[in-house]
Coordinates of C-alpha atoms in Angstrom, one line a residue:
X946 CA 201.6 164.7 282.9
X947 CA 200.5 167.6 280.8
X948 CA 200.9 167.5 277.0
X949 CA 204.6 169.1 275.3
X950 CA 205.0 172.4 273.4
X951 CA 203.8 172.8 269.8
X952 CA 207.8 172.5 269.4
X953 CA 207.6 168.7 270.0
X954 CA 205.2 167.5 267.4
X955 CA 207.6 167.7 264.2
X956 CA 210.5 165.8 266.0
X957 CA 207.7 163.3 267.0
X958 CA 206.3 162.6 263.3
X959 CA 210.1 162.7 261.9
X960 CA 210.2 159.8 264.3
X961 CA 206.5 158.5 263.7
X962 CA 206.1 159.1 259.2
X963 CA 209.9 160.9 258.5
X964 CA 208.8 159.6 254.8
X965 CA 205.3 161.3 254.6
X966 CA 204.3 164.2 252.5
X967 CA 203.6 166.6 254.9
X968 CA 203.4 169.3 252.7
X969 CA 203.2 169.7 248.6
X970 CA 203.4 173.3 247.3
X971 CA 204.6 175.1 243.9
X972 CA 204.5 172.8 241.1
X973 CA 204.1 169.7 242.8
X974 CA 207.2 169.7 245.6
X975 CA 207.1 167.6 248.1
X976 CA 208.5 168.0 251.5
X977 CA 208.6 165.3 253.5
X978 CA 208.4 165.5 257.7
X979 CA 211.9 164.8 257.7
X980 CA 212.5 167.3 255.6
X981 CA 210.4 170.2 257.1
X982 CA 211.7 168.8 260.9
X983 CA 214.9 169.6 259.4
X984 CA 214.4 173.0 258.3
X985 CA 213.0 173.9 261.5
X986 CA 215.5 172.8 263.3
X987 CA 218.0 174.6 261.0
X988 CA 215.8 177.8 262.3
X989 CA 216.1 177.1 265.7
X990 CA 219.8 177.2 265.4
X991 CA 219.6 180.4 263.0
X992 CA 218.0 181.9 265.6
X993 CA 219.9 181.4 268.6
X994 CA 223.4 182.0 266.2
X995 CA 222.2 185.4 266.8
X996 CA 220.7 185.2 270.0
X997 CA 217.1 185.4 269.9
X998 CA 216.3 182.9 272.5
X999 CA 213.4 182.0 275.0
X1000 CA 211.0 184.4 275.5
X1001 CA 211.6 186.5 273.0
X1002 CA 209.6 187.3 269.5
X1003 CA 210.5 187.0 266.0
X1004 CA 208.4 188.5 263.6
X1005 CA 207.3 186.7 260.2
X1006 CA 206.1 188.5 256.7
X1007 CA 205.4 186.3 253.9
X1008 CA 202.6 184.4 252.2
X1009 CA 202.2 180.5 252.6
X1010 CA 205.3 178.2 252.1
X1011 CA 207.1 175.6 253.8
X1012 CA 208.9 178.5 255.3
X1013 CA 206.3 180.0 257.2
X1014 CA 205.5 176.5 259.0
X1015 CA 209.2 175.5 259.5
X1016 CA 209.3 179.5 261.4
X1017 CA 206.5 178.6 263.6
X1018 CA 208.0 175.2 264.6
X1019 CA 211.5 176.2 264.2
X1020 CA 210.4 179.1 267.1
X1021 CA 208.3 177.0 269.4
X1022 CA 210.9 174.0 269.9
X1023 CA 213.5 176.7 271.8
X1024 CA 210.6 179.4 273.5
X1025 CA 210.1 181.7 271.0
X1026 CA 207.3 183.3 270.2
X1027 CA 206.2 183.7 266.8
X1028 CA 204.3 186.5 265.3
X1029 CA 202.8 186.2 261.9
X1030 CA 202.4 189.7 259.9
X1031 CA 199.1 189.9 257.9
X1032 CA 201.0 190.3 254.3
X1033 CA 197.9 192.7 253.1
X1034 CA 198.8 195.5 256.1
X1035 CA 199.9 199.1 254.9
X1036 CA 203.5 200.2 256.3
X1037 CA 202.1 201.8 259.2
X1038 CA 200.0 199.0 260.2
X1039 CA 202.9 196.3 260.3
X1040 CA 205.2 199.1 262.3
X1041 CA 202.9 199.0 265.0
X1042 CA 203.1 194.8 265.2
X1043 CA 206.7 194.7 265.0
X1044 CA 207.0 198.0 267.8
X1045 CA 204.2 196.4 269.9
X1046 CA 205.7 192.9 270.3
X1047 CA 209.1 193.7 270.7
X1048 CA 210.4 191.7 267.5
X1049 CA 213.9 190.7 267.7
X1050 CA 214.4 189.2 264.5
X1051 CA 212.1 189.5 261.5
X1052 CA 211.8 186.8 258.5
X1053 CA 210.3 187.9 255.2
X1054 CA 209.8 187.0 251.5
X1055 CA 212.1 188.8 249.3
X1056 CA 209.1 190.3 248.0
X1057 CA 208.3 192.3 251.0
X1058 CA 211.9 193.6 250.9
X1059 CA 211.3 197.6 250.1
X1060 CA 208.1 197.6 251.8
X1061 CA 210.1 196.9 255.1
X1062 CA 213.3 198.2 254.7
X1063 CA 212.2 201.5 256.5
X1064 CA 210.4 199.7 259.3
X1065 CA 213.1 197.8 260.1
X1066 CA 215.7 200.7 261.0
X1067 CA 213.0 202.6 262.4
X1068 CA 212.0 199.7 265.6
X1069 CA 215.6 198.7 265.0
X1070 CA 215.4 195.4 264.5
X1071 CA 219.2 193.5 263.7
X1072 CA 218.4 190.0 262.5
X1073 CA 216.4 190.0 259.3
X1074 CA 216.2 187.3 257.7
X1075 CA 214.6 186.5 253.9
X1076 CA 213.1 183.7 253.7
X1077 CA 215.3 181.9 250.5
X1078 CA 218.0 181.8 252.8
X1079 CA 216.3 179.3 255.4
X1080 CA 216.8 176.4 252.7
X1081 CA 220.5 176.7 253.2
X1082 CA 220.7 176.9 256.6
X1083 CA 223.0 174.8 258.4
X1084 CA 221.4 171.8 260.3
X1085 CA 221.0 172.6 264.0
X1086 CA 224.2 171.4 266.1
X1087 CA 223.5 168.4 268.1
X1088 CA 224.7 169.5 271.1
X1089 CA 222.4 172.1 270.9
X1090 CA 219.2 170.6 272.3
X1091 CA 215.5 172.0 271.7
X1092 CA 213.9 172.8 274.9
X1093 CA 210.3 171.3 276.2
X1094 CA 208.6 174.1 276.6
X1095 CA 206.0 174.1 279.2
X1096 CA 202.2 174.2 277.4
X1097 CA 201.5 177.5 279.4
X1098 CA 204.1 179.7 277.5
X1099 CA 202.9 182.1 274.7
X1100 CA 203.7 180.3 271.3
X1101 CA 202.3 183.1 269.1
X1102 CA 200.9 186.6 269.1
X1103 CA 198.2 187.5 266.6
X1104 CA 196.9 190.8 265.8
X1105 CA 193.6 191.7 265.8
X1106 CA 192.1 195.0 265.1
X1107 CA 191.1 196.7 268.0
X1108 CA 187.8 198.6 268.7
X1109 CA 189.1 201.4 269.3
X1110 CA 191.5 201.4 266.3
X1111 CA 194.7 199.8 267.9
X1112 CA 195.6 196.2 266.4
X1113 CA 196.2 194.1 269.6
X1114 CA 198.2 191.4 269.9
X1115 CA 196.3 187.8 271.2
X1116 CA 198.9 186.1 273.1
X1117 CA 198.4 182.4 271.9
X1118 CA 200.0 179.5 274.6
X1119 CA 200.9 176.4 273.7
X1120 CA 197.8 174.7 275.1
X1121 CA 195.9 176.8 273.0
X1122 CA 197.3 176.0 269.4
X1123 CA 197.3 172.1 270.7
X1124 CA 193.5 172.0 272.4
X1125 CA 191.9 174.0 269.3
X1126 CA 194.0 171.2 267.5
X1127 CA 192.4 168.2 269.1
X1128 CA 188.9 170.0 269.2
X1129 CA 189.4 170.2 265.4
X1130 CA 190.8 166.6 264.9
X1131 CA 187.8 165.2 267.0
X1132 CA 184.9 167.2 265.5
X1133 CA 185.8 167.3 261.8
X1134 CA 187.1 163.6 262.0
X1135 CA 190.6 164.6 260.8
X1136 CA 192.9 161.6 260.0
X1137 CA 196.1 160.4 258.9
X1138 CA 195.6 160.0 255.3
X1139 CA 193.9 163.9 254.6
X1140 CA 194.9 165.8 252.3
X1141 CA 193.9 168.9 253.0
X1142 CA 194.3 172.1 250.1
X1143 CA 195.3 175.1 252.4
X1144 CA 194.1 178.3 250.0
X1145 CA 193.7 181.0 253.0
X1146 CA 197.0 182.7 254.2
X1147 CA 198.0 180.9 257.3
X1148 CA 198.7 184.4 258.9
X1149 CA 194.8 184.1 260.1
X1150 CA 194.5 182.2 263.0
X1151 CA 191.7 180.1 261.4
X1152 CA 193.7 179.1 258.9
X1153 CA 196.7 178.1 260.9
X1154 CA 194.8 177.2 264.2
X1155 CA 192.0 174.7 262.5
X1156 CA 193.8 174.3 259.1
X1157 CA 197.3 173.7 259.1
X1158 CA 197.8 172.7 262.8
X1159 CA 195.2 169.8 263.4
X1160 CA 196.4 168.1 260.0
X1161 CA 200.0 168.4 260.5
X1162 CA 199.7 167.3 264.5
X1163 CA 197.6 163.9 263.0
X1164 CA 200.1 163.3 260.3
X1165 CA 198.5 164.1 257.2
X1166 CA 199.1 165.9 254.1
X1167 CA 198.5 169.9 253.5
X1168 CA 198.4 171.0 249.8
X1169 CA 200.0 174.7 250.6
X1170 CA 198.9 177.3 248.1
X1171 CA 200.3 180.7 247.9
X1172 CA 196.8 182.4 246.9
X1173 CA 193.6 181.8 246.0
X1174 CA 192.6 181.3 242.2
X1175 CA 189.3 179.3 241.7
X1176 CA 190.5 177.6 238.7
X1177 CA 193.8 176.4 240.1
X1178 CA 192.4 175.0 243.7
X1179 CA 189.6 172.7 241.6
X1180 CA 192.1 171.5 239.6
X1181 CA 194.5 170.4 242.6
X1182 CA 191.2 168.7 244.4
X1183 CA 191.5 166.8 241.6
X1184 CA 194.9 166.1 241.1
X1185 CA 195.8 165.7 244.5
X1186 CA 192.7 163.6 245.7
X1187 CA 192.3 166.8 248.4
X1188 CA 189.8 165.3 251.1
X1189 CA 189.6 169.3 253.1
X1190 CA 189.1 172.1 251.8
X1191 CA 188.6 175.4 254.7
X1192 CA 187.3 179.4 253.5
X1193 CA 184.6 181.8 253.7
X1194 CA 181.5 182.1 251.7
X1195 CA 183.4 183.7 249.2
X1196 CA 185.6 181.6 248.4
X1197 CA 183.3 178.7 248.2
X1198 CA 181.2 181.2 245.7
X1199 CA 183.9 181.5 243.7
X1200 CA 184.7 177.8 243.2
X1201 CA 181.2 177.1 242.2
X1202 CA 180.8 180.2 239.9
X1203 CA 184.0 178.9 238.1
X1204 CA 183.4 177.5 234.5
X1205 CA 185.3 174.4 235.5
X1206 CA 183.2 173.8 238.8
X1207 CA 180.8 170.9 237.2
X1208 CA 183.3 169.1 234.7
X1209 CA 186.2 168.6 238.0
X1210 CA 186.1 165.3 240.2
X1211 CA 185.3 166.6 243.4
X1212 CA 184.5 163.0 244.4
X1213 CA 187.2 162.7 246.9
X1214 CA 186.3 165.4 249.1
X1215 CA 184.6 164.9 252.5
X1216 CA 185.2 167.5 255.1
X1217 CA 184.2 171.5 253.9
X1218 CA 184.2 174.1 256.8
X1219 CA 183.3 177.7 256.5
X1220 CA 183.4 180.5 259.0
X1221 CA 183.2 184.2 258.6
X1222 CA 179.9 184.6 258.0
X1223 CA 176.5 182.0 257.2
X1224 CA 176.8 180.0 254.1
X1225 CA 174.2 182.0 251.8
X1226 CA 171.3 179.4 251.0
X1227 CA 172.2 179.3 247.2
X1228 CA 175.6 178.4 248.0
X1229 CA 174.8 175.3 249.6
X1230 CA 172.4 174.6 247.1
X1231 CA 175.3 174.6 244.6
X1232 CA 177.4 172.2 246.8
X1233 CA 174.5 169.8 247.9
X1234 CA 173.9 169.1 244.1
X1235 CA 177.4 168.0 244.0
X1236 CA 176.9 165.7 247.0
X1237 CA 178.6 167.9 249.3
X1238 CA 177.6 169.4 253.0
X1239 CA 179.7 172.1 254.8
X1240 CA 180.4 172.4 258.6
X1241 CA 179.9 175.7 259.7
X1242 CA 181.1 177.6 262.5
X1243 CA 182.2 180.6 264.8
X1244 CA 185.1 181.6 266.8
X1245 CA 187.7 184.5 266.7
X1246 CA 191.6 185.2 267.6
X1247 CA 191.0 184.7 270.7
X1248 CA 189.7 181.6 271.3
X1249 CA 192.7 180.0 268.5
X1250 CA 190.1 180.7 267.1
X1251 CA 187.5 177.9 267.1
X1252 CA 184.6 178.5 269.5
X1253 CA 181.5 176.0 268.1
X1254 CA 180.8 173.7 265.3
X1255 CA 177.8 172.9 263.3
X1256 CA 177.8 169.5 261.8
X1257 CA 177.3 169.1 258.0
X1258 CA 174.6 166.5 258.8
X1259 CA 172.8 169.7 260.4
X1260 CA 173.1 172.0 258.0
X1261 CA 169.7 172.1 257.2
X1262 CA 167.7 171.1 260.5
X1263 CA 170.1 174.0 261.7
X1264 CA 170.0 176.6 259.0
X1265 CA 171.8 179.9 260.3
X1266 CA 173.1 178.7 264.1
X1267 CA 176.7 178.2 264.0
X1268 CA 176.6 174.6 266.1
X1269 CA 177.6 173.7 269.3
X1270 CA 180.7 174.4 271.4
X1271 CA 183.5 172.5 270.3
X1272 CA 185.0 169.2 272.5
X1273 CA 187.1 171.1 275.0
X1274 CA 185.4 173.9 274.7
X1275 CA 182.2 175.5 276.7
X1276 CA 179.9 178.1 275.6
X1277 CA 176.9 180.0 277.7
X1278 CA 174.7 182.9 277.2
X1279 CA 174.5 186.2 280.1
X1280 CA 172.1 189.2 280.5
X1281 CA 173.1 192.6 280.9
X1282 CA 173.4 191.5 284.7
X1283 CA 175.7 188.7 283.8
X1284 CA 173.2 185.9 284.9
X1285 CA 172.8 182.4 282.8
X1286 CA 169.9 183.7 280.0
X1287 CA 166.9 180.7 279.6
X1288 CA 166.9 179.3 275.9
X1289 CA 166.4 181.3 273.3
X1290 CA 167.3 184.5 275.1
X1291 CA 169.6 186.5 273.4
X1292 CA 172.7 188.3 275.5
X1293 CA 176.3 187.9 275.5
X1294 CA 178.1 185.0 274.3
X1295 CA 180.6 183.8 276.4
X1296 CA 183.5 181.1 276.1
X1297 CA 185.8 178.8 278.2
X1298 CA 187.9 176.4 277.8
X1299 CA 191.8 175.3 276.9
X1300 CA 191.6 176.7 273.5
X1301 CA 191.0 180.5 275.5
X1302 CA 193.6 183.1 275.4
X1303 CA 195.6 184.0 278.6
X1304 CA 195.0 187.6 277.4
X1305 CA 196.4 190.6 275.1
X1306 CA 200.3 191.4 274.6
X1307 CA 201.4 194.7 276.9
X1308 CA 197.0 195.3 277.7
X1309 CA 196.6 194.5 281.3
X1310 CA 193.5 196.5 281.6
X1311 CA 192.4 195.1 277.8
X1312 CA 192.5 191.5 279.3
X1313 CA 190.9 192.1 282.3
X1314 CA 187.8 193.6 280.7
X1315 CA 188.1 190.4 278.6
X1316 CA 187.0 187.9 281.2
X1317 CA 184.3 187.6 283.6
X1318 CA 185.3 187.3 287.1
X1319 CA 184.9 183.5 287.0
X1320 CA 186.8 183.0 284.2
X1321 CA 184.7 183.5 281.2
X1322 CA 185.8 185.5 277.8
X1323 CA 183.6 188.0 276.9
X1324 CA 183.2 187.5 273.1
X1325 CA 181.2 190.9 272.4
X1326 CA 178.9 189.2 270.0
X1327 CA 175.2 188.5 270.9
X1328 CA 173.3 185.4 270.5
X1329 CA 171.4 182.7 272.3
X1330 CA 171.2 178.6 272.2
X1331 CA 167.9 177.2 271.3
X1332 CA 166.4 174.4 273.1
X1333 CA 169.0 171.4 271.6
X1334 CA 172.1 174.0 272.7
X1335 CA 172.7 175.0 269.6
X1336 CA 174.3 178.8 269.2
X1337 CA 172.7 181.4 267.2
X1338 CA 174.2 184.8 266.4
X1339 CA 172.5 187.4 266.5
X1340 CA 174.5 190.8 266.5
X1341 CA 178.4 192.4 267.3
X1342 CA 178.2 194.7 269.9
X1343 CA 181.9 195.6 268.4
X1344 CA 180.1 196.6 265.0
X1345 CA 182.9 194.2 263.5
X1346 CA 182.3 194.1 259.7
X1347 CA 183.4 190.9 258.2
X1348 CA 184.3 190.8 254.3
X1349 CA 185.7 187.9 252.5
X1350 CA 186.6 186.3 256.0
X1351 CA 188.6 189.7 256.4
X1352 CA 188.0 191.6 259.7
X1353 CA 187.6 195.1 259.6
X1354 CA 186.9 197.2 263.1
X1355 CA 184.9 200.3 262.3
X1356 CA 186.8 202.6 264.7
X1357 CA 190.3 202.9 262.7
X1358 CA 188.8 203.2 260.1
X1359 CA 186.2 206.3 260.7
X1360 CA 189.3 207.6 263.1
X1361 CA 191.5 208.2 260.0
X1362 CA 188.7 209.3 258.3
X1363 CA 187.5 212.3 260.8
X1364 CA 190.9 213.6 260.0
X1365 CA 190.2 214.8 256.7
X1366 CA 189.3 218.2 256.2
X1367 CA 185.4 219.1 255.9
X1368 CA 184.0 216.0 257.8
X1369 CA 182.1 216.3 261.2
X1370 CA 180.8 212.9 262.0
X1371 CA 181.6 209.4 260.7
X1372 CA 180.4 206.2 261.1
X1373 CA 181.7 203.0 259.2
X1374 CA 179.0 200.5 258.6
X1375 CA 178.7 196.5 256.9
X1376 CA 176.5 196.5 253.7
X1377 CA 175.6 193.2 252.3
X1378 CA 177.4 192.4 249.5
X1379 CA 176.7 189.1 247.1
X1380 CA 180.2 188.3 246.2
X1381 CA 182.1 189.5 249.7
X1382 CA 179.1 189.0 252.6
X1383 CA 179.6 192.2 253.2
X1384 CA 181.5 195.6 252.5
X1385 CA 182.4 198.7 254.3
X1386 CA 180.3 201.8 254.0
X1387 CA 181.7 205.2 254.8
X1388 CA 178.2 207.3 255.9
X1389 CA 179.7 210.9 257.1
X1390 CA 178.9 214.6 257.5
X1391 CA 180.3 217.4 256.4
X1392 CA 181.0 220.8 257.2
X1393 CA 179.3 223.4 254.5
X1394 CA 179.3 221.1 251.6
X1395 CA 182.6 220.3 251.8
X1396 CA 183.9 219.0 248.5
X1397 CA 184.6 215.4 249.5
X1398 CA 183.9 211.9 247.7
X1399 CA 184.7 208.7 247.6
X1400 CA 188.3 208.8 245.7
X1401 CA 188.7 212.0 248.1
X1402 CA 188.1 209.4 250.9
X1403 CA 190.2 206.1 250.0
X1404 CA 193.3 208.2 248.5
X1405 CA 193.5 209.6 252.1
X1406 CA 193.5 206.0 253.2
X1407 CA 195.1 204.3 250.9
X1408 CA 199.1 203.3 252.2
X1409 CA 197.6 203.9 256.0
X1410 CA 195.1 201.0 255.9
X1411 CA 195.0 197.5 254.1
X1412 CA 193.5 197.8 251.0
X1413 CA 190.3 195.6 252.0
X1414 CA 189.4 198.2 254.7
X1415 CA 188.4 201.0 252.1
X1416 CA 185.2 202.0 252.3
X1417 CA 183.3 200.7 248.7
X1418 CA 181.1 203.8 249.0
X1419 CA 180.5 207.0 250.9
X1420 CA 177.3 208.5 251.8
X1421 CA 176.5 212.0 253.0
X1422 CA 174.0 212.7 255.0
X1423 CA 172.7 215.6 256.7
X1424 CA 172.6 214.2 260.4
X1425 CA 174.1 210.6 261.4
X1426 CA 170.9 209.2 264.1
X1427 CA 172.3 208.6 267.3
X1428 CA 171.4 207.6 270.8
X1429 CA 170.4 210.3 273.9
X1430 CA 174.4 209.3 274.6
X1431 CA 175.6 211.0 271.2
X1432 CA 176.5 207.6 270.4
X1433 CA 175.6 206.7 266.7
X1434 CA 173.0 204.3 265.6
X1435 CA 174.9 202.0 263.7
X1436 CA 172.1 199.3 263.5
X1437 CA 169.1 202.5 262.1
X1438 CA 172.3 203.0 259.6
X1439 CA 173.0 199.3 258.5
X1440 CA 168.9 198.9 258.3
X1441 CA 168.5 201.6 255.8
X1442 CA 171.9 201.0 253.7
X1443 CA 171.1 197.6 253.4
X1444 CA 168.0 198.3 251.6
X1445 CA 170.0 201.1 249.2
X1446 CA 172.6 197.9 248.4
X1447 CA 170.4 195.5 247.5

């Protein structure tokens, strides 16, 4: 017997804890798993009132609430697939998610209301939805039964930026969203009586994949935050006796730089992961006087998204590998000729396992560049394992730049760039950066001193790209270095930048 859809699991704990706080949000609501297997079901019959139905998409733009888990449920229990909207996106960006996945019906905040209302008319979409209006839904009819939906069909699509500027769409399954679930439960001991603060938008697959999911699937409690404000989150650790806490180095900066960081009780918390990017050394210095240890890791949309784990109990011993795969999960090294690489080699990294993506939405040729032909995904990322297995990274072959856990593909960027007027080469770069890990550098040429600077550069941007894909500074040079190929030397650029940031 193979496991039920991701559909299943609230009418299972409405039956198991119905009386549990599954989730507390705004000023101290509770919602009980009664309660949010209620409102789920009361958007499963919403939906098919206007007949979205198995198989097809409904598209979701709003920041974290009780409505954006009850959407997700209230879509997987009758087939439909759910495709969260990264809130940050400019107007063009979210028009090519909601084209792209076909999305029949389309729940937002109210907030989001002007921002779409052009969107909406232009991929024609007929049932929107804002999201105060779920709480007085109707409960679902009876006779209306939710379907068991086989762990093979797609339960969400999330977008990720695509190397050659297109966002594409991850098709997530059900057996992914539950095996990255169990891999989470299993290797970050998650039990029943976590409470776990949830301060990263759930629309990133981290955050709902190994943050929302494995807590809500074991029964525990998720503190739901709509943002992130350093003050606010240490005083809810403490208020709410929060046990996990999940982010990127940032975040975890920001917590310790914040004036309240040694007077709050941080006694109750136990389990601290961070992906993203390494945990800088003075960082877990800060934490380790405190008594707390992180657990590190890597993984991207792809894999749902966890990929390997590194133990807090190795932080040290370990210092900058990102652990070993994850329960259910496999990871292996391959030279250029695709052959096993001996320890300590670097080449591709390389994942399998239940938590894997079946492939990308409408990109048949996409997914089949994706895997090996025995099965393996092709991460893109370099690395090797040292002698104990362990996994250390070593570059992107993508060039991804990674800033404040955001991910930000060079290519659509310097694409919209070579469009301005003047410029006759491009090349978007990461720069380390102390408070984000690292920042976006715009290094171009130009054609006869063309008058072009940085505000030149990010008001062309600005309302085509999310905000936190603006380069933080441009550079001209007289000749980008490049390769016999004409390609350009991104890592000669990084080398020397890095040096000019610093």
């Amino acid at each position: 017997m193979d496991h039920p859809g991701v559909g299943t699991w609230l009418r299972k704990r409405r039956a198991k804890t119905p009386d549990k706080a599954a989730l507390i949000y705004g000023e101290g609501a509770v919602m009980t798993y009664r309660q949010l297997a209620d409102l789920s079901d009361a958007v499963s019959g919403m939906l098919l009132s206007h007949g979205v139905g198995e198989g097809d998409t409904v598209a979701y733009l709003g920041e974290n609430s009780p409505e954006f888990l009850a959407t997700l449920f209230g879509c997987a229990q009758i087939g439909v697939v759910f495709v969260p909207v990264n809130t940050r996106l400019a107007p063009p960006e979210i028009l090519h998610v909601l084209a792209d996945s076909r999305a029949r019906a389309l729940i937002h905040d109210r907030d989001f209301g002007d921002r779409l209302a052009p969107l909406i008319s232009a991929v024609g979409i007929r049932t929107v939805v804002e999201t105060d209006d779920l709480a007085v839904l109707p409960p679902l009819d009876p006779a209306t039964a939710p379907l068991d939906v086989p762990p093979d069909h797609p339960a969400a699509v999330i977008y990720t930026s695509g190397t050659t500027g297109r966002a594409k769409g991850a098709v997530l399954t059900h057996r992914n969203l539950t095996w990255v679930a169990l891999n989470c439960i299993i290797d970050y001991d998650v039990v029943s009586t976590d409470v776990a603060l949830m301060i990263s938008p759930l629309f990133h697959v981290a955050s709902l994949g190994m943050g929302a999911l494995p807590v809500l699937l074991k029964g525990g409690t998720i503190v739901l935050e709509k943002g992130f404000e350093p003050g606010r989150a240490l005083s809810l650790i403490a208020e709410h006796g929060v046990t996990m806490l999940s982010g990127v180095p940032t975040t975890y900066q920001l917590l310790a730089d914040h004036p309240d960081w040694h007077s709050t009780d941080l006694s109750t918390l136990a389990t601290l992961t961070c992906g993203g990017s390494a945990v800088p050394t003075r960082i877990l210095n800060a934490y380790e006087e405190r008594g707390l240890h992180f657990s590190q890791g890597y993984g991207m949309t792809e894999t749902s998204p966890g990929a390997t784990s590194l133990a807090a109990a190795m932080t040290r011993s370990k210092q900058g590998s990102v652990g070993l795969p994850h329960f259910f999960t496999d990871v292996r090294i391959a030279t250029d000729d695709g052959s096993p690489a001996a320890s300590g080699t670097v080449g591709e990294i390389q994942i399998i396992g239940p938590n894997v993506f079946p492939g990308y939405l409408n990109l048949p040729e996409s997914t089949a560049e994706a895997f090996t032909d025995d099965g393996w995904f092709r991460s893109g990322d370099l690395g090797y394992l040292d002698e104990d297995g362990y996994l250390f990274i070593s570059d992107r072959l993508k060039d991804m730049i990674i800033s404040g856990g955001e991910n930000i593909y060079p290519a659509e960027v310097e694409n919209l760039i070579s469009d301005l007027d003047g410029v006759t080469g491009v090349a978007v770069i990461g720069v380390p950066d102390e408070q984000w890990g690292e920042v976006p550098w715009a290094v171009i040429t130009v054609r006869d001193a063309a008058p072009l600077d940085l505000g030149t550069v990010r008001a062309h941007l600005d309302g085509r790209l999310a905000r936190y894909k603006l380069p933080k500074n441009l550079v001209i040079v007289d000749e980008l270095p490049r390769t016999a190929s004409g390609k350009v030397r991104k890592t000669e650029l990084r080398s020397r930048f890095a040096r000019d940031s610093s």
